[in-house]
PDB file of C-alpha atoms in Angstrom:
ATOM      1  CA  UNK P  19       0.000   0.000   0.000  1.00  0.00           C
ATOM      2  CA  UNK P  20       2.737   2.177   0.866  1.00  0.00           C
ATOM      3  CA  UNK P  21       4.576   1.472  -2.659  1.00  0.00           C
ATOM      4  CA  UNK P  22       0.842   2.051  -4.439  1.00  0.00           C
ATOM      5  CA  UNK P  23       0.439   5.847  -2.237  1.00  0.00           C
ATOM      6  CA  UNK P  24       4.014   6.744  -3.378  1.00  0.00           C
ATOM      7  CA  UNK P  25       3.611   5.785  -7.090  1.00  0.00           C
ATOM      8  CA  UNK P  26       0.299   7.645  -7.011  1.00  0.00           C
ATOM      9  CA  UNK P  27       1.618  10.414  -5.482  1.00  0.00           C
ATOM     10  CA  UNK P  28       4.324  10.541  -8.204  1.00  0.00           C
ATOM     11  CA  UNK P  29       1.866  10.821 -10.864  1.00  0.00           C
ATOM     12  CA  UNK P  30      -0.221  13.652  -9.199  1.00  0.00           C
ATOM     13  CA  UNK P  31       3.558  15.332  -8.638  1.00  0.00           C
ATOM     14  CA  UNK P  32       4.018  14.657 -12.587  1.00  0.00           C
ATOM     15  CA  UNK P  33       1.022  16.431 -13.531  1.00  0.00           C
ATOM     16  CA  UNK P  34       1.348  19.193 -10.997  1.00  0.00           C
ATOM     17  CA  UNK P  35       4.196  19.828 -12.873  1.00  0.00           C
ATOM     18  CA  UNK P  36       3.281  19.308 -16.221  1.00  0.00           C
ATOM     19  CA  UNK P  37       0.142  21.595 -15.584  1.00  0.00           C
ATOM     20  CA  UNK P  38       3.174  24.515 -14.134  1.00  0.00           C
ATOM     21  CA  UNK P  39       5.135  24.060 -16.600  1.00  0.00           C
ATOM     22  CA  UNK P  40       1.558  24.293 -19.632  1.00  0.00           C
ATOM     23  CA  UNK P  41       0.687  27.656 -17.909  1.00  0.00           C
ATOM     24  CA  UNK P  42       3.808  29.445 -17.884  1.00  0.00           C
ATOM     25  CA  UNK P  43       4.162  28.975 -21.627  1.00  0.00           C
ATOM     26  CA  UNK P  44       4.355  32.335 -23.277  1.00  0.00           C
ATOM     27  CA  UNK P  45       1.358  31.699 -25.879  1.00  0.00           C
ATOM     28  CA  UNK P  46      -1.048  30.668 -22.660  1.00  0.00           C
ATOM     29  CA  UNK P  47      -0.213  33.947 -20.836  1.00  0.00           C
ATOM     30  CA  UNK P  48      -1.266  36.158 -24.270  1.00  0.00           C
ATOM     31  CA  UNK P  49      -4.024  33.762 -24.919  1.00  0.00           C
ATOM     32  CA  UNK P  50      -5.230  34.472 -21.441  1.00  0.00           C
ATOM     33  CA  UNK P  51      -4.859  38.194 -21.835  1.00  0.00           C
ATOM     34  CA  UNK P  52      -6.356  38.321 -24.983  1.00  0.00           C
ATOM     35  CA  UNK P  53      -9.666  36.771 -23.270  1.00  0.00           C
ATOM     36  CA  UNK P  54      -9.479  39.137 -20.154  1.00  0.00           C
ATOM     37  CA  UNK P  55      -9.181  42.117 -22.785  1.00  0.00           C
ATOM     38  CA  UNK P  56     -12.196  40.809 -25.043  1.00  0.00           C
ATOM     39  CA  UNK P  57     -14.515  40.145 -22.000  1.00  0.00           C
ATOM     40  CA  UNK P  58     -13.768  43.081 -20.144  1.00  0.00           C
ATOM     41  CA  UNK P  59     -15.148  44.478 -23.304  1.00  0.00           C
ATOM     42  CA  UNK P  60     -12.042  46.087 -24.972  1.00  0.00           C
ATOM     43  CA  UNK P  61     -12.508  44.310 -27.837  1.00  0.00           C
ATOM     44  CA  UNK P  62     -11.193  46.948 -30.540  1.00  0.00           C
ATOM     45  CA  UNK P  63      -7.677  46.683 -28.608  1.00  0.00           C
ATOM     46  CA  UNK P  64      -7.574  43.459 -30.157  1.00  0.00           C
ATOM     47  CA  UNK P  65      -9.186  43.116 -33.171  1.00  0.00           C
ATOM     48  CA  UNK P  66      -8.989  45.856 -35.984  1.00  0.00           C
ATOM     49  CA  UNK P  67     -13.087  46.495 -36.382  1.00  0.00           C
ATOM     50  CA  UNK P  68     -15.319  48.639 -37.993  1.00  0.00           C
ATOM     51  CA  UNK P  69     -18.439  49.810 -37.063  1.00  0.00           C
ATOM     52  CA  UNK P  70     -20.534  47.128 -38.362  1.00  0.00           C
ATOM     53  CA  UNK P  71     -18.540  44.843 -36.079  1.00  0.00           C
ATOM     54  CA  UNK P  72     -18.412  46.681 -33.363  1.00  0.00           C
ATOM     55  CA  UNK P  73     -22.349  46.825 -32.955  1.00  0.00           C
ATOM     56  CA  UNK P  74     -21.944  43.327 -33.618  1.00  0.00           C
ATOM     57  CA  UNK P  75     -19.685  42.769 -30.800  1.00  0.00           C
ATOM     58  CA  UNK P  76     -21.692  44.853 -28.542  1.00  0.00           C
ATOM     59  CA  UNK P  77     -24.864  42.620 -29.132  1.00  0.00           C
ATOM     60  CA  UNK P  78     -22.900  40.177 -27.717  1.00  0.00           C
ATOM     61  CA  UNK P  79     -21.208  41.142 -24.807  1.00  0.00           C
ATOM     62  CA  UNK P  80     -23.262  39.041 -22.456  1.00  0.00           C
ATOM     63  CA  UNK P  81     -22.211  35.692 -24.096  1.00  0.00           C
ATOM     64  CA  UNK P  82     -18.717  36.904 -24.724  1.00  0.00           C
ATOM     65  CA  UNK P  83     -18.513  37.745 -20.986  1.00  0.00           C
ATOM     66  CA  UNK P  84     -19.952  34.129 -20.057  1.00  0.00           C
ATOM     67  CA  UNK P  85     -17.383  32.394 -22.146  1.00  0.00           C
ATOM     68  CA  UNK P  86     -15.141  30.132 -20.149  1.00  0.00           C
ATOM     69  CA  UNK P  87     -12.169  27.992 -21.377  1.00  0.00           C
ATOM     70  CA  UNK P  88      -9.652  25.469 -20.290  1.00  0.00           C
ATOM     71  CA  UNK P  89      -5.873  25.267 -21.334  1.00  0.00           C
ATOM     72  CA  UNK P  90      -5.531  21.855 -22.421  1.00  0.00           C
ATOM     73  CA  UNK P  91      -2.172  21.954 -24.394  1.00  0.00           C
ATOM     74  CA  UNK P  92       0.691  23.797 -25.826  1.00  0.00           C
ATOM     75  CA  UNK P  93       3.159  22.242 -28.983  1.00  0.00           C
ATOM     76  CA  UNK P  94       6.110  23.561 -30.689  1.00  0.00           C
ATOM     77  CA  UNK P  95       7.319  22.623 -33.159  1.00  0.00           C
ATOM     78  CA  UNK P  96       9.391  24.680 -36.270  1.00  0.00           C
ATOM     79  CA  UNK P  97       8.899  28.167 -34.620  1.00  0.00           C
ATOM     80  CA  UNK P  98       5.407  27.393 -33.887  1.00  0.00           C
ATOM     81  CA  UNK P  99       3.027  27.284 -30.846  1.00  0.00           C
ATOM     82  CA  UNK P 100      -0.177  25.387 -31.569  1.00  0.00           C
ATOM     83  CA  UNK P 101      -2.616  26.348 -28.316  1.00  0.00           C
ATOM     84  CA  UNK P 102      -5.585  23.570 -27.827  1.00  0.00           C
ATOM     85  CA  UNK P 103      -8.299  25.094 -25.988  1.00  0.00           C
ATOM     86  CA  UNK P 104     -11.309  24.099 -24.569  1.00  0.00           C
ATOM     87  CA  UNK P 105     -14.333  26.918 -24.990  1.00  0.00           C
ATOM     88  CA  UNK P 106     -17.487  26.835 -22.704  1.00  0.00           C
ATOM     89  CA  UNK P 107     -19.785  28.612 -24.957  1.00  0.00           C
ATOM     90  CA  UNK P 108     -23.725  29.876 -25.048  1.00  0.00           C
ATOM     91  CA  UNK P 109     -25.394  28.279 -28.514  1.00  0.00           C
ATOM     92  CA  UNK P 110     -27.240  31.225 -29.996  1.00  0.00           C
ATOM     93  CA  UNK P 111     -27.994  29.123 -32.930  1.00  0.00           C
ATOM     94  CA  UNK P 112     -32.108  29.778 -32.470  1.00  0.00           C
ATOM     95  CA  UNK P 113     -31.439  33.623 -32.232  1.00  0.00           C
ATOM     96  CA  UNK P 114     -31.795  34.968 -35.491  1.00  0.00           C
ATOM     97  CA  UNK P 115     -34.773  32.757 -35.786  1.00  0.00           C
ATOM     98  CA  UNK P 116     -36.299  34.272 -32.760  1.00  0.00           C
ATOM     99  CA  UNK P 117     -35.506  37.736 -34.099  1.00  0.00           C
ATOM    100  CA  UNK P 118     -37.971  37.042 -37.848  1.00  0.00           C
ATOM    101  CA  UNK P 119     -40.295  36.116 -35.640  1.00  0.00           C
ATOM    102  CA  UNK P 120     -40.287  39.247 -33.194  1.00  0.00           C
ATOM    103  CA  UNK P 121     -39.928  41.277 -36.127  1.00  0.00           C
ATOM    104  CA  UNK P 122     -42.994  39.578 -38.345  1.00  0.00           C
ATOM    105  CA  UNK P 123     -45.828  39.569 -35.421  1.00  0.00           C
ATOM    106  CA  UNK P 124     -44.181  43.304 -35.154  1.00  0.00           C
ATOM    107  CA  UNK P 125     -43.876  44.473 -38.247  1.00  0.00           C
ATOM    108  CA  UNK P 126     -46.771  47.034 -37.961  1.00  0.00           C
ATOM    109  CA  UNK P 127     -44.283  49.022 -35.377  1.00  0.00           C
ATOM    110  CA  UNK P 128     -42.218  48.925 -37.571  1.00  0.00           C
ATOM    111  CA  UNK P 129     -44.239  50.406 -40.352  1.00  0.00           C
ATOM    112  CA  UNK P 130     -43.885  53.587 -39.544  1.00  0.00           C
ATOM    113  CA  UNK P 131     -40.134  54.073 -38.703  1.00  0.00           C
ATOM    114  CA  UNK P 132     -37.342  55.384 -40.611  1.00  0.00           C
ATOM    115  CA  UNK P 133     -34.935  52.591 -42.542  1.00  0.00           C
ATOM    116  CA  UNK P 134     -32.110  54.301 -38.941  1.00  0.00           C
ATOM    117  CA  UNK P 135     -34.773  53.588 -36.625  1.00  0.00           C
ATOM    118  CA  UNK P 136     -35.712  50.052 -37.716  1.00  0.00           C
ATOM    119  CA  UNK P 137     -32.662  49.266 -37.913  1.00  0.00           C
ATOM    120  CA  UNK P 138     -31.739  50.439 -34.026  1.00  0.00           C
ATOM    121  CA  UNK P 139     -34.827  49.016 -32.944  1.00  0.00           C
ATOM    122  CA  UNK P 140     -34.015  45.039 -34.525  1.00  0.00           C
ATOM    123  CA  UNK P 141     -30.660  45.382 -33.287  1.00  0.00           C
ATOM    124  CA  UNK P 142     -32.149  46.174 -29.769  1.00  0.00           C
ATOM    125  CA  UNK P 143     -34.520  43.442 -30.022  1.00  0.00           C
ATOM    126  CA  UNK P 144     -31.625  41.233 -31.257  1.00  0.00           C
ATOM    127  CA  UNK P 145     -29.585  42.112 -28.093  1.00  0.00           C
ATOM    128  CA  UNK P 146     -32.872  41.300 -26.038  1.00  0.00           C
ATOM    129  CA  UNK P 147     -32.934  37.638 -27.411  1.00  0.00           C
ATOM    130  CA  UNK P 148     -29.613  37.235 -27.135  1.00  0.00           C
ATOM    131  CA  UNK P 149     -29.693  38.005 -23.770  1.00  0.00           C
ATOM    132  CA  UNK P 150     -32.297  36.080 -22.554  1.00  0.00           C
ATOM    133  CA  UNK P 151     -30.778  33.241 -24.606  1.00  0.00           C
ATOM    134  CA  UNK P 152     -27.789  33.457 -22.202  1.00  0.00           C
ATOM    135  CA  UNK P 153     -29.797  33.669 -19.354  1.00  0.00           C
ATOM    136  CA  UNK P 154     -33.488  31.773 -19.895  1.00  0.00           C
ATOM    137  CA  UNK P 155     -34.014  28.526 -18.269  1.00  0.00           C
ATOM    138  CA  UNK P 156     -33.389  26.492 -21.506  1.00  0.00           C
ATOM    139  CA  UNK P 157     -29.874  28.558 -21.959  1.00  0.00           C
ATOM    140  CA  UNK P 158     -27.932  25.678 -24.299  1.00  0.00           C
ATOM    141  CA  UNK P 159     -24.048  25.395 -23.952  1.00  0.00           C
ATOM    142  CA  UNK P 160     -21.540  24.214 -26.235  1.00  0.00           C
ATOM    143  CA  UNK P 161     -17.976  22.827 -25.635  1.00  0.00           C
ATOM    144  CA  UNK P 162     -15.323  23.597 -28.443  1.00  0.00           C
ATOM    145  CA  UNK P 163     -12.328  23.116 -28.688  1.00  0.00           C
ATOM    146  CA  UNK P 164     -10.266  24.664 -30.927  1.00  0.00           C
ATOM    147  CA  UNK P 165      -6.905  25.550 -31.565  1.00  0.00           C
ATOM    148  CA  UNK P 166      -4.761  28.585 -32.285  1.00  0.00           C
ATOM    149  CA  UNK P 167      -1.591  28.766 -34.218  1.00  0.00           C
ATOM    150  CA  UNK P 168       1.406  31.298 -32.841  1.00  0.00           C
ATOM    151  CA  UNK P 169       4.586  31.699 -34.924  1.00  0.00           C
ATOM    152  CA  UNK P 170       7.826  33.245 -32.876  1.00  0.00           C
ATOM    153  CA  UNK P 171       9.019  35.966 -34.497  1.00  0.00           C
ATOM    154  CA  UNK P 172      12.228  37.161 -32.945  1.00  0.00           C
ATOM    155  CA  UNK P 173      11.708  36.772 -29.021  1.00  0.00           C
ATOM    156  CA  UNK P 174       7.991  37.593 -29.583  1.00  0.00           C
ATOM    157  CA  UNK P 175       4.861  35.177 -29.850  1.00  0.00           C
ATOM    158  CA  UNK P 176       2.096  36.259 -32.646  1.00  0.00           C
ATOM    159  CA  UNK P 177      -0.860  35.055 -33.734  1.00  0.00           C
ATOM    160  CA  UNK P 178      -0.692  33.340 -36.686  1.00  0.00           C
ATOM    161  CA  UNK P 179      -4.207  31.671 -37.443  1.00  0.00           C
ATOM    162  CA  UNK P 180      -6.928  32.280 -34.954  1.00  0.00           C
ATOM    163  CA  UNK P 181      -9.809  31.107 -37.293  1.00  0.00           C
ATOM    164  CA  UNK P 182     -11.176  28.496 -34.759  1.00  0.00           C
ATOM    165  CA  UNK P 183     -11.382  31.206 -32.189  1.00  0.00           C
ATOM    166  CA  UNK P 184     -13.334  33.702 -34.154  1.00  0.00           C
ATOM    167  CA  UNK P 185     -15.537  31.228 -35.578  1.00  0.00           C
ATOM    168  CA  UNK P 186     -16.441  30.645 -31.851  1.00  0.00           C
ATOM    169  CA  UNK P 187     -17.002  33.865 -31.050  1.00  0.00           C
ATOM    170  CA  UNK P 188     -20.027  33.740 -33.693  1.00  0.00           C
ATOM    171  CA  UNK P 189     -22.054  31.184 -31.110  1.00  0.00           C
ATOM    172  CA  UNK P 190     -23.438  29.139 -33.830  1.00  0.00           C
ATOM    173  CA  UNK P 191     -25.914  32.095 -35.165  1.00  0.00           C
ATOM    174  CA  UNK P 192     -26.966  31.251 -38.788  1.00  0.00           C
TER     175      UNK P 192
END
């Protein structure tokens, strides 16, 4: 028994360490930034957006902010850092759906608005499902995970393909 508590406690040791040694790699620690940036709702500090995009990203702040992820590996390999991550995210995939609804048994409010004020009144309604998506009793989840791709240039880690990631970040609205 002895022999079995040591060679357990060797393996728990092992992956201690191996979990240390996984979160003090360079691409984890921007990774993790990145994601404190985004959901504190700086997102323009990291992604070049217009406008458009920026309303976009400001209908969905609540989900954003509700994402949660695990580190689950780091490789290099050639100058490269390939991050694996697993996302926690809300499934907004009956959203849009939602929204032609609202907006056909509504229509008639609409009628009479200016092409600006229809427009700022579906995105508001948008926001509403959205939100209550994210918080309604039948709130779905999803768990991706994805990968991101960091090439070292110099003594500097940058993004190199973050597809997966900003696919994600569209919560499976179609």
């Amino acid at each position: 028994k002895v022999r079995e508590r040591k060679k357990n406690k060797m393996k728990t040791d092992f992956k201690e360490d191996n979990k240390a040694k996984l979160l003090a790699h360079p691409v984890v620690k921007i990774f993790e930034e990145t994601m404190d940036t985004i959901q504190a709702g700086n997102i323009d500090e990291v992604f070049d957006l217009n406008e458009e995009e920026k309303q976009s990203f400001e209908i969905l702040e609540k989900p954003i902010k509700r994402i949660r992820y695990r580190i689950i590996n780091v490789k290099e390999e050639n100058g490269f850092s390939i991050l694996s991550v697993s996302l926690i995210i809300s499934n907004l995939s009956k959203a849009k759906k939602k929204l032609f609804e609202k907006v056909e048994k509504l229509r008639f409010k609409l009628n009479k608005k200016s092409e600006k004020e229809i427009e700022k009144t579906t995105l508001k309604w948008f926001k509403e499902i959205i939100d209550e998506e994210v918080d309604g009793e039948d709130a779905k989840r999803n768990i991706d995970t994805i990968t991101i791709k960091y090439k070292k240039v110099g003594n500097e880690w940058v993004v190199e393909d973050d597809s997966e990631l900003v696919k994600a970040f569209g919560f499976r609205i179609e």
